Short mmCIF file of C-alpha atoms and ligand atoms in Angstrom, two decimals:
data_model
loop_
_atom_site.label_atom_id
_atom_site.label_comp_id
_atom_site.label_asym_id
_atom_site.label_seq_id
_atom_site.Cartn_x
_atom_site.Cartn_y
_atom_site.Cartn_z
CA MET A 24 -0.20 -0.33 -0.33
CA LYS A 25 1.33 3.31 -0.48
CA ASN A 26 1.63 5.99 1.39
CA ILE A 27 -2.03 8.21 1.10
CA LEU A 28 0.27 11.00 1.96
CA THR A 29 2.30 11.10 -1.63
CA ALA A 30 -0.96 10.70 -3.55
CA PRO A 31 -2.02 13.35 -5.97
CA PHE A 32 -4.98 13.96 -4.85
CA VAL A 33 -3.84 14.57 -1.56
CA GLU A 34 -0.86 17.10 -2.59
CA GLU A 35 -3.93 18.52 -4.96
CA MET A 36 -6.34 19.16 -1.69
CA ARG A 37 -3.21 20.53 0.31
CA LYS A 38 -1.90 22.96 -2.85
CA THR A 39 -5.02 24.67 -3.74
CA THR A 40 -6.26 24.99 -0.73
CA ALA A 41 -2.98 26.59 0.51
CA ASN A 42 -3.33 28.76 -2.89
CA MET A 43 -6.84 30.14 -2.14
CA TYR A 44 -6.14 31.01 1.69
CA ARG A 45 -3.04 33.13 0.33
CA LEU A 46 -5.48 34.56 -2.13
CA GLY A 47 -7.60 35.93 0.47
CA TRP A 48 -10.57 34.28 -0.73
CA ASP A 49 -11.10 31.84 2.22
CA GLU A 50 -10.25 33.04 5.68
CA ARG A 51 -11.16 31.00 8.85
CA ASN A 52 -13.14 28.10 7.78
CA GLY A 53 -14.31 29.95 4.52
CA GLY A 54 -14.72 27.83 1.59
CA ASN A 55 -14.83 23.78 0.70
CA ILE A 56 -14.13 21.27 -1.68
CA SER A 57 -15.58 18.33 -2.87
CA LEU A 58 -12.93 16.13 -5.68
CA LEU A 59 -14.43 12.82 -6.93
CA LEU A 60 -11.54 10.20 -6.68
CA ASP A 61 -11.11 7.21 -8.83
CA THR A 62 -11.72 4.21 -6.61
CA GLU A 63 -9.01 1.80 -8.33
CA ASN A 64 -6.27 4.54 -7.75
CA VAL A 65 -7.61 5.37 -4.12
CA SER A 66 -6.97 1.33 -3.48
CA GLU A 67 -3.43 1.92 -4.20
CA TYR A 68 -3.44 3.89 -1.39
CA LEU A 69 -6.26 2.66 1.13
CA ASP A 70 -7.72 -0.79 2.06
CA LEU A 71 -11.13 -0.08 0.86
CA LYS A 72 -13.06 -2.29 3.57
CA LYS A 73 -11.78 -0.39 6.52
CA VAL A 74 -14.26 1.41 6.99
CA ILE A 75 -12.97 3.92 10.44
CA ARG A 76 -16.43 5.46 10.86
CA THR A 77 -19.92 6.44 9.57
CA ILE A 78 -21.85 9.47 9.05
CA PRO A 79 -24.75 10.52 7.96
CA ILE A 80 -25.27 13.07 5.18
CA GLY A 81 -28.63 14.03 5.41
CA PHE A 82 -30.04 13.43 2.62
CA LYS A 83 -30.26 10.67 -0.52
CA ALA A 84 -27.38 10.77 -3.07
CA ASP A 85 -28.48 7.36 -4.63
CA SER A 86 -26.38 8.43 -7.78
CA LEU A 87 -23.49 8.83 -5.95
CA ILE A 88 -23.61 5.39 -4.24
CA GLY A 89 -20.60 3.53 -4.01
CA LYS A 90 -18.39 6.72 -5.15
CA ILE A 91 -15.36 8.04 -3.47
CA PHE A 92 -14.41 11.71 -2.56
CA ILE A 93 -12.09 13.79 -0.74
CA VAL A 94 -13.69 16.26 1.10
CA THR A 95 -12.64 20.17 3.68
CA GLY A 96 -14.05 18.85 6.93
CA THR A 97 -16.15 21.29 8.85
CA GLY A 98 -15.15 23.89 11.15
CA LYS A 99 -11.44 23.67 9.21
CA TYR A 100 -9.34 26.40 7.71
CA PHE A 101 -7.74 26.28 4.41
CA LYS A 102 -5.06 27.68 5.92
CA ASN A 103 -3.78 24.17 7.83
CA VAL A 104 -4.49 22.21 5.43
CA ASP A 105 -1.51 21.70 4.16
CA ASP A 106 0.29 21.16 7.36
CA ASP A 107 -2.03 18.56 9.10
CA PRO A 108 -4.00 17.06 5.85
CA GLU A 109 -5.27 13.77 7.98
CA THR A 110 -7.07 16.34 10.57
CA ASN A 111 -8.81 18.81 7.50
CA LEU A 112 -9.26 16.58 5.30
CA GLY A 113 -11.59 13.21 4.93
CA ILE A 114 -12.05 10.38 2.15
CA ILE A 115 -15.43 9.29 2.18
CA ARG A 116 -17.86 6.73 0.05
CA ILE A 117 -21.24 6.84 -0.28
CA ALA A 118 -22.85 4.15 0.86
CA LYS A 119 -24.84 1.53 -0.45
CA ASP A 120 -28.07 2.96 1.56
CA GLY A 121 -26.53 6.48 -0.33
CA GLU A 122 -27.70 8.42 2.62
CA THR A 123 -24.39 7.69 4.50
CA ALA A 124 -20.54 8.34 4.19
CA GLU A 125 -18.22 5.98 4.83
CA LEU A 126 -14.93 7.40 6.27
CA LEU A 127 -12.13 5.85 4.85
CA TRP A 128 -9.10 8.69 6.05
CA GLY A 129 -9.00 11.59 7.88
CA TYR A 130 -11.11 13.95 10.08
CA LYS A 131 -8.35 12.42 13.15
CA ASP A 132 -9.42 14.55 15.54
CA GLY A 133 -13.06 12.94 15.00
CA GLY A 134 -14.11 15.90 13.12
CA ARG A 135 -16.32 15.52 9.77
CA PHE A 136 -17.22 16.76 6.25
CA THR A 137 -17.54 20.59 5.42
CA SER A 138 -21.60 21.47 6.74
CA GLU A 139 -21.98 22.55 3.12
CA LEU A 140 -21.77 18.85 1.70
CA PRO A 141 -25.54 18.88 0.54
CA ALA A 142 -24.79 21.63 -2.15
CA HIS A 143 -21.39 19.73 -3.17
CA LEU A 144 -23.12 16.26 -3.77
CA MET A 145 -25.92 17.05 -4.85
CA SER A 146 -23.87 19.93 -7.17
CA HIS A 147 -21.66 16.54 -8.28
CA MET A 148 -25.10 14.98 -9.51
CA ALA A 149 -26.21 17.65 -11.19
CA ARG A 150 -22.93 18.62 -13.27
CA LEU A 151 -22.00 14.54 -13.94
CA LYS A 152 -25.48 14.56 -15.36
CA VAL A 153 -24.20 17.09 -18.15
CA ASP A 154 -20.56 15.86 -18.26
CA PRO A 155 -19.78 12.23 -16.61
CA LEU A 156 -16.21 13.96 -16.63
CA ASN A 157 -17.21 16.74 -13.66
CA ARG A 158 -14.70 15.68 -10.90
CA VAL A 159 -14.68 19.02 -8.42
CA VAL A 160 -16.77 21.18 -6.76
CA MET A 161 -15.08 24.21 -5.43
CA HIS A 162 -17.10 27.28 -3.03
CA SER A 163 -14.93 29.99 -2.34
CA HIS A 164 -15.42 33.97 -0.94
CA PRO A 165 -13.22 35.65 -3.16
CA THR A 166 -12.98 39.68 -2.00
CA HIS A 167 -14.03 41.34 -4.80
CA THR A 168 -16.95 38.89 -6.04
CA LEU A 169 -18.22 39.70 -3.19
CA ALA A 170 -17.98 42.86 -2.79
CA MET A 171 -19.59 43.29 -6.37
CA ASN A 172 -22.53 41.35 -4.66
CA TYR A 173 -23.59 44.93 -2.90
CA VAL A 174 -23.31 47.27 -4.94
CA HIS A 175 -24.15 44.80 -8.70
CA GLU A 176 -27.49 43.79 -9.69
CA LEU A 177 -28.17 40.25 -8.86
CA ASP A 178 -29.50 39.05 -12.11
CA GLU A 179 -27.80 36.12 -13.97
CA LYS A 180 -27.56 37.85 -17.33
CA LYS A 181 -26.83 41.26 -16.04
CA LEU A 182 -23.91 40.08 -14.05
CA THR A 183 -22.59 37.83 -16.64
CA HIS A 184 -22.92 40.59 -19.08
CA THR A 185 -21.26 43.20 -16.39
CA LEU A 186 -18.27 40.10 -15.66
CA TRP A 187 -18.05 39.48 -19.66
CA GLU A 188 -17.19 42.92 -20.47
CA MET A 189 -14.36 43.54 -18.00
CA CYS A 190 -11.66 41.05 -19.15
CA THR A 191 -11.09 39.99 -22.38
CA GLU A 192 -11.00 36.66 -21.67
CA CYS A 193 -14.19 36.04 -19.37
CA ILE A 194 -16.61 34.93 -22.42
CA VAL A 195 -13.83 32.45 -23.66
CA VAL A 196 -13.58 30.72 -20.03
CA PHE A 197 -16.72 30.95 -19.11
CA PRO A 198 -19.43 31.44 -21.74
CA ASP A 199 -22.61 29.44 -20.33
CA GLY A 200 -22.23 32.74 -17.59
CA VAL A 201 -22.37 32.57 -14.11
CA GLY A 202 -26.04 31.70 -12.17
CA VAL A 203 -27.67 33.59 -9.49
CA LEU A 204 -29.44 32.71 -6.04
CA PRO A 205 -30.03 35.31 -3.79
CA TRP A 206 -28.64 35.12 0.12
CA MET A 207 -29.60 31.91 1.56
CA LEU A 208 -29.54 30.32 4.40
CA CYS A 209 -26.18 28.07 3.89
CA GLY A 210 -24.93 24.88 5.36
CA THR A 211 -29.10 23.52 4.43
CA ASN A 212 -30.44 20.72 1.75
CA GLU A 213 -32.90 23.85 0.55
CA ILE A 214 -28.97 25.84 -0.98
CA GLY A 215 -27.94 22.49 -1.97
CA GLU A 216 -31.06 22.01 -3.77
CA ALA A 217 -31.11 25.35 -5.57
CA THR A 218 -27.25 25.05 -6.17
CA ALA A 219 -27.85 21.85 -7.82
CA LYS A 220 -30.83 23.59 -9.95
CA LYS A 221 -28.45 26.34 -11.60
CA MET A 222 -25.68 23.95 -12.11
CA GLU A 223 -27.90 22.18 -14.10
CA GLU A 224 -27.00 25.70 -16.31
CA PHE A 225 -24.39 26.96 -15.15
CA ARG A 226 -20.60 26.00 -14.34
CA LEU A 227 -20.69 28.91 -11.75
CA VAL A 228 -23.62 30.24 -9.32
CA VAL A 229 -22.54 32.95 -7.59
CA TRP A 230 -24.50 32.82 -3.73
CA GLY A 231 -25.95 36.16 -2.86
CA MET A 232 -23.75 38.15 -0.20
CA HIS A 233 -21.70 34.80 0.32
CA GLY A 234 -19.20 33.67 -2.33
CA ILE A 235 -19.70 31.37 -5.52
CA TYR A 236 -19.52 27.65 -6.43
CA GLY A 237 -17.56 26.29 -8.97
CA ALA A 238 -17.62 23.08 -10.80
CA GLY A 239 -15.34 21.20 -13.38
CA LYS A 240 -13.84 18.09 -15.02
CA THR A 241 -9.98 19.15 -13.08
CA MET A 242 -8.80 21.42 -10.32
CA ASP A 243 -6.76 24.27 -12.42
CA GLU A 244 -10.05 24.13 -14.38
CA THR A 245 -12.68 24.84 -11.73
CA PHE A 246 -10.18 27.27 -10.18
CA GLY A 247 -9.51 29.53 -12.96
CA LEU A 248 -13.14 29.73 -13.22
CA ILE A 249 -13.38 31.23 -10.23
CA GLU A 250 -10.14 33.22 -10.68
CA THR A 251 -11.37 34.73 -14.06
CA VAL A 252 -14.64 36.59 -12.14
CA GLU A 253 -12.90 37.07 -9.13
CA LYS A 254 -10.17 39.29 -11.92
CA ALA A 255 -13.16 40.34 -13.38
CA ALA A 256 -14.99 41.99 -10.21
CA GLN A 257 -11.60 43.31 -8.88
CA ILE A 258 -11.54 45.30 -12.33
CA TYR A 259 -15.33 46.14 -12.06
CA MET A 260 -15.21 47.21 -8.45
CA LEU A 261 -11.46 49.29 -8.97
CA THR A 262 -13.45 50.92 -11.69
CA LEU A 263 -16.77 51.46 -10.05
CA GLY A 264 -17.57 55.07 -9.84
CA SER A 265 -15.05 56.83 -12.42
CA PRO A 266 -16.50 57.84 -15.19
CA ARG A 267 -16.54 54.88 -18.53
CA LEU A 268 -14.75 55.85 -21.11
CA ASN A 269 -14.79 52.54 -22.78
CA THR A 270 -16.28 49.24 -22.84
CA ILE A 271 -15.54 45.99 -24.86
CA LYS A 272 -19.17 45.45 -26.67
CA ASP A 273 -21.14 43.03 -26.84
CA GLU A 274 -19.91 42.62 -30.77
CA ASP A 275 -16.38 42.34 -29.95
CA MET A 276 -17.45 39.52 -27.49
CA VAL A 277 -19.31 37.52 -30.24
CA LYS A 278 -15.94 38.03 -32.33
CA LEU A 279 -14.48 36.21 -29.34
CA ALA A 280 -16.64 33.25 -28.97
CA GLU A 281 -16.55 32.70 -32.55
CA LEU A 282 -12.96 32.36 -32.92
CA PHE A 283 -11.80 30.60 -29.88
CA LYS A 284 -15.23 28.16 -30.92
CA VAL A 285 -17.30 28.56 -27.64
CA ASP A 286 -21.11 27.98 -26.88
CA TYR A 287 -21.94 30.88 -25.18
CA ARG A 288 -25.04 32.66 -23.83
CA LYS A 289 -26.43 34.48 -26.82
CA ASP A 290 -29.19 35.62 -24.65
CA PHE A 291 -27.04 36.98 -22.11
CA LEU A 292 -25.65 39.79 -24.94
CA ASN A 293 -27.58 42.27 -26.14
CA LEU A 294 -27.85 42.03 -29.80
CA LYS A 295 -29.19 44.33 -32.18
O1 2HA B 36 -17.74 25.75 5.56
O2 2HA B 36 -17.87 28.93 3.38
O3 2HA B 36 -20.43 28.46 3.32
C1 2HA B 36 -17.22 27.56 5.32
C2 2HA B 36 -18.59 27.86 4.40
C3 2HA B 36 -19.89 28.48 4.59
ZN1 ZN B 37 -18.78 29.97 2.58
#
């Protein structure tokens, strides 16, 4: 059996959480990540017959039965994952009943997965239907994205359009746009269900005045989506209140989308 601490997926979780912490997006226990693992690959590091303990997940995740995820822990700080992955992360398998998580590794201090597990697992279920290669769900509190939530209308078309205007690359990186939820109580099945519904259509979902969810095939893709929204939001906040002399026009965005052959939300542009 190989040492789990050398597994690329543990390494990826350590590096990503440290990076997000350093960017100032994940203060204290803010943010959470879940990564769907390949069972064969995990079996090189863990005895899959050994269940440390079981934890109820609070809803039915039937389409994920048998699937294994590495997930950040509840109340744990991104700041500390790199130094102590076995306490701050856990590897769970969705049990045969679809409503219990079997802990295979981690949460060493008796802890459990993020309180946002419903939003994560429901988002995985929704994204896997659209893209069978989806593996990552990431939640974060990026500073400028959050700031923008207070001064910009929380409307999917308007928010996406403004973000697309802020950086040339935006429409190419997230042509599917950004879904938006109003402020809702976090850590509940209700926000999980609402997030998953949006995830049928979007890889990015803003939680009004709270943060953002991203989903993708790889950690890089998912991080890159959130990073690009955050960059656009930063430009927006830096220019807010100044006279707007120039902008990227909708016709320019069409040219970009056509050049890079991306299927974009045409209804989010104002084309004549
Ligand atoms: O886990 O970010 O949404 C801490 C949070 C809750
Ligand atoms: Zn949060």
